XYZ file of C-alpha atoms in Angstrom:
160
model
C -0.052 -0.099 -0.110
C 1.072 3.533 -0.959
C 0.075 6.362 1.605
C 0.219 9.838 0.788
C -0.030 13.228 2.256
C 0.720 17.001 1.340
C 2.466 19.931 3.120
C 2.714 23.487 2.050
C 5.975 24.596 1.333
C 7.734 28.286 0.010
C 8.280 26.136 -3.261
C 4.492 25.034 -3.808
C 2.733 22.179 -2.538
C 4.463 19.283 -2.034
C 2.886 15.425 -2.055
C 4.710 13.028 0.218
C 4.518 9.050 -0.500
C 5.272 6.358 2.153
C 5.200 2.757 2.363
C 3.708 3.178 6.166
C 7.092 3.211 7.707
C 9.510 5.154 5.380
C 9.383 8.025 3.164
C 9.347 6.843 -0.310
C 8.986 9.928 -2.463
C 8.566 13.704 -2.129
C 7.532 15.194 -5.329
C 6.479 19.143 -6.346
C 2.762 18.958 -6.927
C 3.058 19.987 -10.631
C 5.597 17.154 -11.071
C 3.584 14.413 -10.094
C 0.208 12.486 -11.038
C -1.866 11.147 -8.145
C -2.710 7.517 -8.099
C -5.863 6.161 -7.327
C -4.521 3.401 -5.457
C -2.731 5.741 -2.926
C -4.281 6.310 0.172
C -4.423 9.745 1.890
C -3.665 9.186 5.718
C -1.815 10.760 8.728
C 1.387 8.718 9.828
C 4.129 9.430 12.028
C 6.371 9.147 8.936
C 4.607 12.293 7.143
C 4.824 14.269 10.510
C 8.402 13.377 11.156
C 9.006 14.569 7.465
C 6.849 18.038 7.919
C 8.924 18.835 11.023
C 12.013 18.345 9.161
C 10.831 20.612 6.515
C 9.601 23.118 8.628
C 13.399 23.424 10.188
C 14.790 23.050 6.785
C 12.648 26.152 5.532
C 13.290 28.270 8.355
C 16.805 28.334 7.544
C 18.243 25.487 9.798
C 20.133 22.313 8.711
C 18.196 19.446 10.007
C 20.710 17.589 11.976
C 18.889 14.091 11.508
C 17.412 12.276 8.465
C 13.941 10.857 8.137
C 13.649 7.494 7.566
C 14.030 6.666 3.791
C 13.044 4.076 1.286
C 15.009 4.780 -1.999
C 13.687 2.785 -4.863
C 16.020 2.251 -8.108
C 18.796 0.529 -9.378
C 21.909 -0.019 -7.452
C 23.781 2.394 -9.493
C 21.071 4.928 -8.687
C 21.053 4.329 -5.237
C 25.112 4.682 -5.038
C 24.399 8.478 -6.559
C 21.530 9.320 -4.036
C 24.005 8.140 -1.230
C 26.699 10.428 -2.138
C 24.070 13.172 -2.871
C 23.174 12.939 1.108
C 26.841 13.183 1.561
C 27.183 17.068 0.076
C 26.923 19.114 3.260
C 24.203 21.513 3.914
C 25.413 24.812 2.147
C 27.876 23.274 -0.090
C 27.830 22.111 -3.691
C 29.138 19.375 -5.885
C 29.487 18.930 -9.818
C 28.323 15.909 -11.470
C 32.064 15.213 -12.074
C 32.860 15.397 -8.640
C 30.082 12.458 -7.688
C 31.649 10.410 -10.566
C 35.110 10.811 -9.369
C 33.853 9.963 -5.873
C 32.201 6.991 -6.898
C 34.856 5.743 -9.024
C 37.583 5.941 -5.898
C 35.200 3.883 -3.965
C 34.219 1.122 -6.235
C 36.189 -1.705 -8.352
C 33.024 -2.101 -10.430
C 32.407 -0.206 -13.723
C 33.702 3.424 -13.872
C 31.237 5.881 -14.534
C 30.714 9.281 -15.964
C 29.472 12.794 -14.983
C 26.776 12.176 -17.412
C 25.709 8.982 -15.981
C 25.819 10.571 -12.588
C 23.438 13.139 -14.414
C 21.115 10.450 -15.381
C 20.882 9.247 -11.621
C 20.427 12.202 -10.258
C 17.500 13.474 -12.330
C 15.692 10.116 -11.243
C 15.980 11.150 -7.481
C 12.646 10.351 -5.871
C 12.991 12.763 -2.769
C 14.261 16.004 -3.734
C 15.220 18.552 -1.170
C 15.961 15.751 1.480
C 18.148 14.015 -1.030
C 19.806 17.234 -1.740
C 20.334 17.082 -5.682
C 19.484 20.614 -5.770
C 23.250 21.038 -4.270
C 24.579 19.719 -8.076
C 26.143 22.278 -9.977
C 28.319 22.097 -13.426
C 32.147 21.753 -13.068
C 32.026 25.390 -14.448
C 30.015 26.606 -11.645
C 27.210 27.078 -13.537
C 23.409 26.223 -12.324
C 22.147 23.051 -14.282
C 18.713 21.892 -14.544
C 16.657 20.812 -11.617
C 13.659 18.512 -12.200
C 11.560 20.992 -10.030
C 12.625 23.826 -12.219
C 15.549 26.080 -11.921
C 14.065 28.553 -9.968
C 13.351 26.254 -7.397
C 16.873 25.410 -7.435
C 17.955 28.610 -6.916
C 15.406 29.530 -3.618
C 17.071 26.152 -2.481
C 20.613 27.177 -2.987
C 19.838 30.781 -1.341
C 18.284 29.122 1.412
C 21.138 27.277 2.232
C 23.469 30.524 1.307
C 25.654 28.402 -1.054
C 24.436 30.873 -3.858
């Protein structure tokens, strides 16, 4: 069963989904199609996520992480884990992430382009902070929620 809930944010309404225990997705309202099978419900994980988001949007770095269940390939999960390691208020490039993954793995080497593909499939933006990814030339690159939202998030973290 997939449960859902909504939360208002400075970036617009956010749609949260859960398996009942973990946050499985966080989507911008204009970037998700609601599923008839999703059941709207109040859950502890949604309250915990809302608390995390309130803290974050007030300009504070939440020092904890809500329980996440990231669904994807092993490669995507490795990229998303690397995103979680980018400190609040800092940025990294796709190339930085590729180099980090290459240094920590004996499996097939990856490229900045492959990292970009995985970053774009991140199901939990903001919390899994792919807004912190920039081009190696320091340029702002695309963001699934829209470049205007990426700019707001980077300014909130004072990294722009």
